[in-house]
PDB file of C-alpha atoms and ligand atoms in Angstrom:
ATOM      1  CA  MET Q 227       0.516  -0.946  22.999  1.00 59.00           C
ATOM      2  CA  ALA Q 228       3.142   2.230  21.828  1.00 49.00           C
ATOM      3  CA  ASP Q 229       0.731   5.915  20.708  1.00 44.00           C
ATOM      4  CA  ARG Q 230       0.140   5.963  17.153  1.00 45.00           C
ATOM      5  CA  SER Q 231       2.643   8.418  16.544  1.00 39.00           C
ATOM      6  CA  GLU Q 232       1.982  10.908  14.131  1.00 43.00           C
ATOM      7  CA  SER Q 233       5.666  13.047  14.977  1.00 39.00           C
ATOM      8  CA  LYS Q 234       7.523  12.268  12.802  1.00 42.00           C
ATOM      9  CA  GLY Q 235       7.441  13.765   9.632  1.00 39.00           C
ATOM     10  CA  ALA Q 236       4.015  12.953   7.787  1.00 38.00           C
ATOM     11  CA  ARG Q 237       3.319  14.949   5.381  1.00 43.00           C
ATOM     12  CA  PRO Q 238      -0.839  14.567   4.945  1.00 37.00           C
ATOM     13  CA  GLY Q 239      -1.726  14.889   1.415  1.00 44.00           C
ATOM     14  CA  ARG Q 240       1.273  13.949  -0.425  1.00 83.00           C
ATOM     15  CA  GLY Q 241       2.619  10.933   0.209  1.00 95.00           C
ATOM     16  CA  LEU Q 242       0.383   7.153   1.623  1.00 97.00           C
ATOM     17  CA  PHE Q 243       2.116   4.518   2.031  1.00 98.00           C
ATOM     18  CA  ILE Q 244      -0.095   1.412   1.664  1.00 98.00           C
ATOM     19  CA  ALA Q 245       1.562  -1.310   3.489  1.00 98.00           C
ATOM     20  CA  GLY Q 246       0.047  -4.746   3.626  1.00 97.00           C
ATOM     21  CA  THR Q 247       0.273  -7.496   7.107  1.00 97.00           C
ATOM     22  CA  ASP Q 248       1.979  -9.905   3.554  1.00 95.00           C
ATOM     23  CA  THR Q 249       1.382 -10.355   0.101  1.00 92.00           C
ATOM     24  CA  GLY Q 250      -1.379 -10.841  -1.049  1.00 93.00           C
ATOM     25  CA  VAL Q 251      -2.975  -9.295   1.017  1.00 95.00           C
ATOM     26  CA  GLY Q 252      -5.188  -7.255  -0.748  1.00 96.00           C
ATOM     27  CA  LYS Q 253      -3.193  -3.488  -1.473  1.00 97.00           C
ATOM     28  CA  THR Q 254      -3.536  -3.662  -4.683  1.00 98.00           C
ATOM     29  CA  VAL Q 255      -7.215  -3.400  -4.393  1.00 97.00           C
ATOM     30  CA  ALA Q 256      -7.339  -1.086  -1.527  1.00 98.00           C
ATOM     31  CA  ALA Q 257      -4.643   1.261  -3.185  1.00 98.00           C
ATOM     32  CA  ALA Q 258      -6.289   1.126  -6.177  1.00 98.00           C
ATOM     33  CA  SER Q 259      -9.814   1.849  -4.127  1.00 98.00           C
ATOM     34  CA  ILE Q 260      -8.172   4.975  -2.475  1.00 98.00           C
ATOM     35  CA  ALA Q 261      -6.999   6.515  -5.256  1.00 98.00           C
ATOM     36  CA  LEU Q 262     -10.193   6.825  -7.157  1.00 98.00           C
ATOM     37  CA  GLY Q 263     -12.030   6.887  -3.741  1.00 98.00           C
ATOM     38  CA  LEU Q 264     -10.237  10.410  -3.070  1.00 97.00           C
ATOM     39  CA  GLU Q 265     -10.656  11.054  -7.291  1.00 96.00           C
ATOM     40  CA  SER Q 266     -14.027  11.204  -6.763  1.00 96.00           C
ATOM     41  CA  LEU Q 267     -14.389  12.989  -4.216  1.00 96.00           C
ATOM     42  CA  GLY Q 268     -12.226  15.582  -6.094  1.00 95.00           C
ATOM     43  CA  ARG Q 269      -9.404  15.049  -4.009  1.00 93.00           C
ATOM     44  CA  GLY Q 270      -7.102  14.533  -6.986  1.00 87.00           C
ATOM     45  CA  PRO Q 271      -5.224  13.939  -9.588  1.00 94.00           C
ATOM     46  CA  VAL Q 272      -4.074  10.763  -7.148  1.00 96.00           C
ATOM     47  CA  CYS Q 273      -1.566   8.481  -8.830  1.00 96.00           C
ATOM     48  CA  VAL Q 274       0.249   5.317  -6.969  1.00 98.00           C
ATOM     49  CA  MET Q 275       3.777   4.363  -7.090  1.00 98.00           C
ATOM     50  CA  LYS Q 276       5.322   0.936  -6.416  1.00 98.00           C
ATOM     51  CA  PRO Q 277       8.768   1.799  -6.050  1.00 98.00           C
ATOM     52  CA  ILE Q 278       9.632  -2.234  -6.727  1.00 98.00           C
ATOM     53  CA  GLU Q 279       7.749  -5.251  -8.263  1.00 97.00           C
ATOM     54  CA  THR Q 280       8.717  -9.033  -8.676  1.00 97.00           C
ATOM     55  CA  GLY Q 281       7.784 -11.066 -10.676  1.00 96.00           C
ATOM     56  CA  CYS Q 282       8.142  -8.939 -13.776  1.00 96.00           C
ATOM     57  CA  ARG Q 283       7.489 -10.233 -16.853  1.00 94.00           C
ATOM     58  CA  MET Q 284       9.273  -9.097 -20.470  1.00 92.00           C
ATOM     59  CA  ARG Q 285       6.869  -8.506 -23.790  1.00 91.00           C
ATOM     60  CA  GLY Q 286       7.522  -6.924 -26.209  1.00 89.00           C
ATOM     61  CA  GLY Q 287      11.271  -5.567 -25.418  1.00 88.00           C
ATOM     62  CA  ARG Q 288      10.231  -4.231 -21.862  1.00 89.00           C
ATOM     63  CA  LEU Q 289       9.890  -5.658 -17.892  1.00 92.00           C
ATOM     64  CA  ILE Q 290       6.084  -5.420 -17.198  1.00 93.00           C
ATOM     65  CA  ALA Q 291       4.976  -4.421 -14.195  1.00 96.00           C
ATOM     66  CA  SER Q 292       1.632  -5.810 -13.396  1.00 95.00           C
ATOM     67  CA  ASP Q 293       0.663  -3.691 -10.361  1.00 96.00           C
ATOM     68  CA  ALA Q 294       1.691  -1.114 -11.485  1.00 95.00           C
ATOM     69  CA  GLU Q 295       0.417  -1.496 -15.266  1.00 95.00           C
ATOM     70  CA  PHE Q 296      -3.056  -2.166 -13.067  1.00 96.00           C
ATOM     71  CA  HIS Q 297      -3.173   1.006 -11.206  1.00 96.00           C
ATOM     72  CA  ARG Q 298      -2.639   3.410 -14.843  1.00 94.00           C
ATOM     73  CA  LYS Q 299      -5.124   1.224 -16.083  1.00 95.00           C
ATOM     74  CA  MET Q 300      -7.529   1.443 -13.020  1.00 96.00           C
ATOM     75  CA  LEU Q 301      -6.658   5.583 -13.013  1.00 95.00           C
ATOM     76  CA  ASP Q 302      -5.967   7.117 -16.516  1.00 94.00           C
ATOM     77  CA  SER Q 303      -2.677   7.360 -16.058  1.00 93.00           C
ATOM     78  CA  SER Q 304      -0.559   8.771 -18.465  1.00 92.00           C
ATOM     79  CA  GLU Q 305       2.392   8.329 -16.183  1.00 94.00           C
ATOM     80  CA  PRO Q 306       5.439   7.059 -18.014  1.00 92.00           C
ATOM     81  CA  GLY Q 307       5.489   2.760 -16.308  1.00 90.00           C
ATOM     82  CA  GLU Q 308       9.437   3.459 -15.271  1.00 92.00           C
ATOM     83  CA  LEU Q 309       8.691   5.510 -12.676  1.00 95.00           C
ATOM     84  CA  LEU Q 310       5.125   3.939 -11.851  1.00 96.00           C
ATOM     85  CA  CYS Q 311       7.466   1.443 -10.882  1.00 97.00           C
ATOM     86  CA  PRO Q 312      10.942   2.304 -11.116  1.00 97.00           C
ATOM     87  CA  VAL Q 313      12.766  -1.200  -9.670  1.00 97.00           C
ATOM     88  CA  ARG Q 314      11.292  -4.450 -11.817  1.00 97.00           C
ATOM     89  CA  LEU Q 315      12.748  -7.806 -10.759  1.00 97.00           C
ATOM     90  CA  ARG Q 316      11.998 -11.041 -12.737  1.00 96.00           C
ATOM     91  CA  PRO Q 317      13.103 -13.082  -9.788  1.00 96.00           C
ATOM     92  CA  PRO Q 318       9.247 -14.338  -8.534  1.00 96.00           C
ATOM     93  CA  VAL Q 319      10.240 -13.748  -4.793  1.00 96.00           C
ATOM     94  CA  ALA Q 320      11.458 -11.534  -2.276  1.00 96.00           C
ATOM     95  CA  PRO Q 321      13.062  -8.231  -3.703  1.00 97.00           C
ATOM     96  CA  VAL Q 322      16.453  -9.100  -1.547  1.00 97.00           C
ATOM     97  CA  THR Q 323      16.974 -12.216  -3.684  1.00 97.00           C
ATOM     98  CA  ALA Q 324      15.788 -11.124  -6.873  1.00 97.00           C
ATOM     99  CA  ALA Q 325      17.729  -7.813  -6.814  1.00 97.00           C
ATOM    100  CA  LYS Q 326      20.962 -10.467  -5.649  1.00 97.00           C
ATOM    101  CA  MET Q 327      20.200 -12.827  -8.188  1.00 96.00           C
ATOM    102  CA  GLU Q 328      20.140  -9.531 -11.334  1.00 96.00           C
ATOM    103  CA  LYS Q 329      23.818  -8.475  -9.187  1.00 96.00           C
ATOM    104  CA  ARG Q 330      21.968  -5.445  -9.309  1.00 95.00           C
ATOM    105  CA  ARG Q 331      22.103  -3.159  -5.538  1.00 94.00           C
ATOM    106  CA  ILE Q 332      18.762  -1.348  -5.396  1.00 96.00           C
ATOM    107  CA  GLY Q 333      17.626   1.442  -2.911  1.00 95.00           C
ATOM    108  CA  GLN Q 334      16.158   5.166  -1.783  1.00 94.00           C
ATOM    109  CA  GLU Q 335      18.003   6.731  -5.311  1.00 96.00           C
ATOM    110  CA  ASP Q 336      17.076   4.510  -7.528  1.00 97.00           C
ATOM    111  CA  TRP Q 337      12.721   5.652  -6.316  1.00 97.00           C
ATOM    112  CA  ARG Q 338      12.797   8.707  -4.754  1.00 96.00           C
ATOM    113  CA  PRO Q 339      13.423  10.607  -7.588  1.00 96.00           C
ATOM    114  CA  SER Q 340       9.796   8.791  -9.297  1.00 96.00           C
ATOM    115  CA  PHE Q 341       8.379   9.995  -5.722  1.00 96.00           C
ATOM    116  CA  ASP Q 342       9.622  13.722  -6.077  1.00 94.00           C
ATOM    117  CA  ALA Q 343       8.601  13.817  -9.649  1.00 93.00           C
ATOM    118  CA  LEU Q 344       5.039  12.493  -8.840  1.00 94.00           C
ATOM    119  CA  VAL Q 345       4.498  14.463  -5.604  1.00 94.00           C
ATOM    120  CA  GLY Q 346       4.690  17.683  -7.489  1.00 92.00           C
ATOM    121  CA  ARG Q 347       2.337  16.842  -9.837  1.00 91.00           C
ATOM    122  CA  HIS Q 348      -0.862  14.755  -7.750  1.00 93.00           C
ATOM    123  CA  ALA Q 349      -2.519  15.982  -4.832  1.00 94.00           C
ATOM    124  CA  PHE Q 350      -1.625  12.622  -3.526  1.00 96.00           C
ATOM    125  CA  VAL Q 351       0.906   9.383  -4.614  1.00 97.00           C
ATOM    126  CA  ILE Q 352      -0.461   6.462  -2.831  1.00 98.00           C
ATOM    127  CA  VAL Q 353       2.502   3.609  -2.539  1.00 98.00           C
ATOM    128  CA  GLU Q 354       2.195   0.298  -2.543  1.00 98.00           C
ATOM    129  CA  GLY Q 355       4.658  -1.654  -0.591  1.00 94.00           C
ATOM    130  CA  ALA Q 356       6.293  -5.430  -1.962  1.00 95.00           C
ATOM    131  CA  GLY Q 357       5.094  -7.773   0.582  1.00 94.00           C
ATOM    132  CA  GLY Q 358       4.545  -7.258   4.421  1.00 96.00           C
ATOM    133  CA  VAL Q 359       6.857  -4.330   6.449  1.00 98.00           C
ATOM    134  CA  MET Q 360       9.478  -6.665   7.011  1.00 98.00           C
ATOM    135  CA  VAL Q 361      10.392  -7.387   3.881  1.00 97.00           C
ATOM    136  CA  PRO Q 362      13.939  -7.436   2.648  1.00 98.00           C
ATOM    137  CA  VAL Q 363      15.192  -4.771   0.228  1.00 98.00           C
ATOM    138  CA  ARG Q 364      18.379  -5.554   0.977  1.00 97.00           C
ATOM    139  CA  GLU Q 365      20.362  -7.763   4.416  1.00 97.00           C
ATOM    140  CA  ASP Q 366      20.606  -4.584   5.940  1.00 96.00           C
ATOM    141  CA  TYR Q 367      17.324  -2.004   4.366  1.00 97.00           C
ATOM    142  CA  LEU Q 368      13.403  -3.499   4.319  1.00 98.00           C
ATOM    143  CA  ILE Q 369      10.259  -2.147   3.190  1.00 98.00           C
ATOM    144  CA  SER Q 370       9.500  -0.152   6.599  1.00 98.00           C
ATOM    145  CA  ASP Q 371      12.489   1.385   6.037  1.00 98.00           C
ATOM    146  CA  MET Q 372      11.939   2.708   3.292  1.00 98.00           C
ATOM    147  CA  ILE Q 373       8.664   3.842   4.038  1.00 98.00           C
ATOM    148  CA  SER Q 374      10.800   6.220   6.835  1.00 97.00           C
ATOM    149  CA  GLU Q 375      12.981   7.328   4.220  1.00 97.00           C
ATOM    150  CA  LEU Q 376      10.061   8.623   2.651  1.00 96.00           C
ATOM    151  CA  GLU Q 377       8.044  10.958   5.375  1.00 95.00           C
ATOM    152  CA  ILE Q 378       5.133   9.394   5.079  1.00 96.00           C
ATOM    153  CA  PRO Q 379       1.917   7.494   7.152  1.00 96.00           C
ATOM    154  CA  CYS Q 380       0.874   4.029   6.755  1.00 97.00           C
ATOM    155  CA  VAL Q 381      -1.913   2.079   5.855  1.00 98.00           C
ATOM    156  CA  VAL Q 382      -2.037  -1.306   7.017  1.00 98.00           C
ATOM    157  CA  VAL Q 383      -4.291  -3.597   4.692  1.00 98.00           C
ATOM    158  CA  ALA Q 384      -4.787  -7.114   6.686  1.00 97.00           C
ATOM    159  CA  ARG Q 385      -6.924  -9.356   5.363  1.00 94.00           C
ATOM    160  CA  THR Q 386     -10.348 -10.353   7.398  1.00 92.00           C
ATOM    161  CA  SER Q 387      -9.226 -14.811   8.060  1.00 86.00           C
ATOM    162  CA  LEU Q 388      -8.753 -16.317  10.759  1.00 85.00           C
ATOM    163  CA  GLY Q 389      -5.087 -15.590  11.875  1.00 87.00           C
ATOM    164  CA  THR Q 390      -5.147 -11.311  11.294  1.00 92.00           C
ATOM    165  CA  ILE Q 391      -5.085 -10.509  14.834  1.00 95.00           C
ATOM    166  CA  ASN Q 392      -1.259 -11.547  14.999  1.00 96.00           C
ATOM    167  CA  HIS Q 393      -0.859 -10.349  12.044  1.00 96.00           C
ATOM    168  CA  THR Q 394      -1.943  -6.858  12.341  1.00 98.00           C
ATOM    169  CA  LEU Q 395      -0.939  -6.295  15.319  1.00 98.00           C
ATOM    170  CA  LEU Q 396       1.976  -7.170  15.193  1.00 98.00           C
ATOM    171  CA  THR Q 397       2.160  -5.131  11.649  1.00 98.00           C
ATOM    172  CA  VAL Q 398       1.612  -1.679  13.279  1.00 98.00           C
ATOM    173  CA  GLU Q 399       3.751  -2.834  16.282  1.00 98.00           C
ATOM    174  CA  HIS Q 400       6.761  -2.767  13.699  1.00 98.00           C
ATOM    175  CA  LEU Q 401       5.648   0.715  12.272  1.00 98.00           C
ATOM    176  CA  LEU Q 402       4.933   2.279  14.920  1.00 98.00           C
ATOM    177  CA  THR Q 403       7.877   1.096  16.780  1.00 97.00           C
ATOM    178  CA  LYS Q 404      10.130   2.111  13.676  1.00 97.00           C
ATOM    179  CA  GLY Q 405       8.504   5.868  14.330  1.00 97.00           C
ATOM    180  CA  ILE Q 406       5.823   5.603  11.487  1.00 97.00           C
ATOM    181  CA  PRO Q 407       1.993   7.014  11.586  1.00 97.00           C
ATOM    182  CA  VAL Q 408       0.102   4.712  11.639  1.00 98.00           C
ATOM    183  CA  LEU Q 409      -3.345   6.667  10.343  1.00 97.00           C
ATOM    184  CA  GLY Q 410      -5.133   3.203   9.633  1.00 98.00           C
ATOM    185  CA  LEU Q 411      -6.856  -0.339   8.772  1.00 98.00           C
ATOM    186  CA  VAL Q 412      -8.050  -0.986   5.711  1.00 98.00           C
ATOM    187  CA  PHE Q 413      -9.367  -5.542   6.000  1.00 97.00           C
ATOM    188  CA  ASN Q 414     -10.178  -6.800   2.933  1.00 95.00           C
ATOM    189  CA  ARG Q 415     -12.433  -9.992   2.268  1.00 91.00           C
ATOM    190  CA  THR Q 416      -9.519 -11.363  -0.350  1.00 81.00           C
ATOM    191  CA  GLY Q 417     -11.795 -12.838  -3.100  1.00 62.00           C
ATOM    192  CA  THR Q 418     -14.254 -14.362  -0.546  1.00 60.00           C
ATOM    193  CA  ALA Q 419     -18.134 -14.706  -1.517  1.00 62.00           C
ATOM    194  CA  THR Q 420     -19.693 -16.076   1.484  1.00 73.00           C
ATOM    195  CA  LYS Q 421     -21.282 -15.284   5.200  1.00 79.00           C
ATOM    196  CA  PRO Q 422     -18.758 -13.525   6.779  1.00 81.00           C
ATOM    197  CA  GLY Q 423     -17.433 -16.064  10.123  1.00 84.00           C
ATOM    198  CA  ILE Q 424     -17.284 -15.516  13.975  1.00 85.00           C
ATOM    199  CA  ALA Q 425     -13.580 -14.775  13.335  1.00 84.00           C
ATOM    200  CA  GLU Q 426     -14.246 -12.224  10.596  1.00 85.00           C
ATOM    201  CA  ARG Q 427     -17.307 -11.258  12.338  1.00 86.00           C
ATOM    202  CA  THR Q 428     -15.517 -10.281  15.076  1.00 89.00           C
ATOM    203  CA  GLY Q 429     -11.744  -9.823  14.267  1.00 90.00           C
ATOM    204  CA  PRO Q 430     -11.041  -5.844  12.499  1.00 94.00           C
ATOM    205  CA  GLY Q 431     -12.969  -4.711  16.031  1.00 95.00           C
ATOM    206  CA  LEU Q 432     -10.836  -6.748  18.066  1.00 95.00           C
ATOM    207  CA  VAL Q 433      -7.103  -5.400  16.373  1.00 96.00           C
ATOM    208  CA  SER Q 434      -8.224  -1.297  15.955  1.00 97.00           C
ATOM    209  CA  ARG Q 435      -9.580  -1.481  20.334  1.00 97.00           C
ATOM    210  CA  ILE Q 436      -6.316  -2.922  20.822  1.00 97.00           C
ATOM    211  CA  ALA Q 437      -3.851  -0.905  18.710  1.00 97.00           C
ATOM    212  CA  ARG Q 438      -6.171   1.915  18.727  1.00 96.00           C
ATOM    213  CA  ILE Q 439      -6.080   2.591  15.277  1.00 97.00           C
ATOM    214  CA  PRO Q 440      -9.779   3.363  13.720  1.00 97.00           C
ATOM    215  CA  VAL Q 441     -10.371   0.845  10.510  1.00 98.00           C
ATOM    216  CA  LEU Q 442     -11.150   2.567   7.587  1.00 98.00           C
ATOM    217  CA  GLY Q 443     -12.794   0.295   5.733  1.00 97.00           C
ATOM    218  CA  ILE Q 444     -13.579  -3.215   5.441  1.00 95.00           C
ATOM    219  CA  ILE Q 445     -13.494  -3.918   1.332  1.00 95.00           C
ATOM    220  CA  PRO Q 446     -16.024  -6.458   0.192  1.00 92.00           C
ATOM    221  CA  GLY Q 447     -15.021 -10.076  -1.497  1.00 90.00           C
ATOM    222  CA  MET Q 448     -15.548  -8.652  -5.046  1.00 91.00           C
ATOM    223  CA  PRO Q 449     -17.219 -11.340  -7.904  1.00 88.00           C
ATOM    224  CA  SER Q 450     -14.541  -8.680 -10.212  1.00 89.00           C
ATOM    225  CA  ILE Q 451     -12.359  -6.518  -9.783  1.00 93.00           C
ATOM    226  CA  THR Q 452     -13.665  -4.119 -11.653  1.00 94.00           C
ATOM    227  CA  ARG Q 453     -12.645   0.752 -11.501  1.00 96.00           C
ATOM    228  CA  ASN Q 454     -16.903   0.684 -10.405  1.00 96.00           C
ATOM    229  CA  ALA Q 455     -16.919  -2.270  -7.944  1.00 95.00           C
ATOM    230  CA  LEU Q 456     -13.330  -0.261  -6.397  1.00 97.00           C
ATOM    231  CA  ARG Q 457     -14.342   3.303  -6.639  1.00 97.00           C
ATOM    232  CA  ARG Q 458     -17.773   2.388  -4.353  1.00 96.00           C
ATOM    233  CA  THR Q 459     -15.440   0.584  -1.951  1.00 96.00           C
ATOM    234  CA  GLY Q 460     -12.901   3.630  -2.149  1.00 97.00           C
ATOM    235  CA  LYS Q 461     -15.273   5.734  -1.322  1.00 97.00           C
ATOM    236  CA  ARG Q 462     -16.266   5.410   1.681  1.00 97.00           C
ATOM    237  CA  ILE Q 463     -12.592   4.722   3.196  1.00 98.00           C
ATOM    238  CA  SER Q 464     -11.628   7.348   1.524  1.00 97.00           C
ATOM    239  CA  GLU Q 465     -14.036   9.946   3.431  1.00 97.00           C
ATOM    240  CA  ASN Q 466     -12.533   8.406   6.634  1.00 97.00           C
ATOM    241  CA  LEU Q 467      -9.286   8.863   5.601  1.00 97.00           C
ATOM    242  CA  ILE Q 468      -9.410  12.493   5.114  1.00 95.00           C
ATOM    243  CA  SER Q 469     -11.662  12.969   8.580  1.00 94.00           C
ATOM    244  CA  VAL Q 470      -8.862  10.938  10.263  1.00 94.00           C
ATOM    245  CA  LEU Q 471      -5.491  13.276   7.775  1.00 91.00           C
ATOM    246  CA  GLU Q 472      -8.056  16.390   8.938  1.00 89.00           C
ATOM    247  CA  ALA Q 473      -8.526  15.430  11.794  1.00 85.00           C
ATOM    248  CA  PRO Q 474      -7.360  18.736  15.039  1.00 78.00           C
ATOM    249  CA  ARG Q 475      -4.505  17.251  16.531  1.00 73.00           C
TER     250      ARG Q 475
HETATM  251  N1  LIG E 750     -11.557  -7.934  -1.662  1.00 67.07           N
HETATM  252  C1  LIG E 750     -11.877  -8.528  -2.788  1.00 67.07           C
HETATM  253  N2  LIG E 750     -12.797  -9.979  -3.927  1.00 67.07           N
HETATM  254  C2  LIG E 750     -12.440 -10.084  -4.872  1.00 67.07           C
HETATM  255  N3  LIG E 750     -10.858 -10.185  -4.692  1.00 67.07           N
HETATM  256  C3  LIG E 750      -9.705  -9.612  -4.202  1.00 67.07           C
HETATM  257  C4  LIG E 750     -10.102  -9.438  -2.838  1.00 67.07           C
HETATM  258  N4  LIG E 750      -9.259  -8.736  -3.542  1.00 67.07           N
HETATM  259  C5  LIG E 750      -7.896  -9.354  -3.769  1.00 67.07           C
HETATM  260  N5  LIG E 750      -8.711  -9.924  -4.670  1.00 67.07           N
HETATM  261  C6  LIG E 750      -7.386 -10.861  -5.693  1.00 67.07           C
HETATM  262  O1  LIG E 750      -6.315 -10.872  -4.488  1.00 67.07           O
HETATM  263  C7  LIG E 750      -5.611 -11.444  -5.307  1.00 67.07           C
HETATM  264  C8  LIG E 750      -4.339 -10.794  -4.219  1.00 67.07           C
HETATM  265  O2  LIG E 750      -5.256  -9.443  -3.934  1.00 67.07           O
HETATM  266  P1  LIG E 750      -3.856  -8.461  -3.934  1.00 67.07           P
HETATM  267  O3  LIG E 750      -2.793  -8.674  -5.282  1.00 67.07           O
HETATM  268  O4  LIG E 750      -4.387  -6.722  -3.757  1.00 67.07           O
HETATM  269  O5  LIG E 750      -2.927  -7.977  -3.122  1.00 67.07           O
HETATM  270  P2  LIG E 750      -1.785  -7.408  -2.762  1.00 67.07           P
HETATM  271  O6  LIG E 750      -0.812  -7.222  -1.473  1.00 67.07           O
HETATM  272  O7  LIG E 750      -1.791  -6.402  -3.033  1.00 67.07           O
HETATM  273  O8  LIG E 750      -1.018  -8.860  -3.108  1.00 67.07           O
HETATM  274  P3  LIG E 750       0.677  -8.553  -3.793  1.00 67.07           P
HETATM  275  O9  LIG E 750       1.987  -8.790  -2.443  1.00 67.07           O
HETATM  276  O10 LIG E 750       1.481  -9.478  -4.302  1.00 67.07           O
HETATM  277  O11 LIG E 750       1.297  -7.186  -4.852  1.00 67.07           O
HETATM  278  C9  LIG E 750      -5.754 -10.365  -6.493  1.00 67.07           C
HETATM  279  O12 LIG E 750      -5.776 -11.794  -7.074  1.00 67.07           O
HETATM  280  C10 LIG E 750      -6.835 -10.375  -6.526  1.00 67.07           C
HETATM  281  O13 LIG E 750      -7.641  -9.704  -7.027  1.00 67.07           O
HETATM  282 MG1  LIG E 751      -0.026  -5.920  -4.467  1.00 67.07          MG
END
């Protein structure tokens, strides 16, 4: 595979993009874990923003973005919801389709000002993507274009179950081809409480060796997603992340 490229404007210590191999793989759980982990290591303040969220619901006359609200609650953030999630769309589909349905054209002018404002007052701004990296925001603009424009490095979140090798390698290859630095991989045992089978035990190491990208951590199946459980896992992941960020180049 292509070499890990860290040449394109990475600003370690500021922004970090949490990219997923798919929707539902655990980006929200991983982003919150890393944010809480960084804070518990004294690397805060940290906030998590979600530039675009689809499937938002009206409550009290406002569109509620549930991922962004989850992060705000977990981090006790006082940042306004509109800043943490500037583009809220109702249809529970890909951003391109949801925006078309709402007759909106969305682009970086919608989230860049929020990102810049948050970067100005946090040690880390973690940015959670929507779905996987080739999800279209417009027909000519993918989530990976958003990452390129933000000029921040990535962590890729993947599931541990069978099929993850292909999805994770494709995701990494796409990001590297676009010159986006991939700092590490986080594998998430999405909701599984059972003993890991052979695919789960061997997959992460195999992907890491082929892609030549470190595994920052494996998130266990959590019976309930609490702040303490997230922080515990996030601390280990964040220690590894900081080692990568601070390694001599
Ligand atoms: N390690 C885990 N243990 C238990 N449940 C988990 C775990 N990881 C994720 N889940 C659950 O799986 C579901 C999907 O996870 P999550 O919301 O983090 O995925 P996502 O990649 O952020 O999805 P989206 O693309 O919708 O943003 C959620 O209901 C979450 O609570
Ligand atoms: Mg999410």
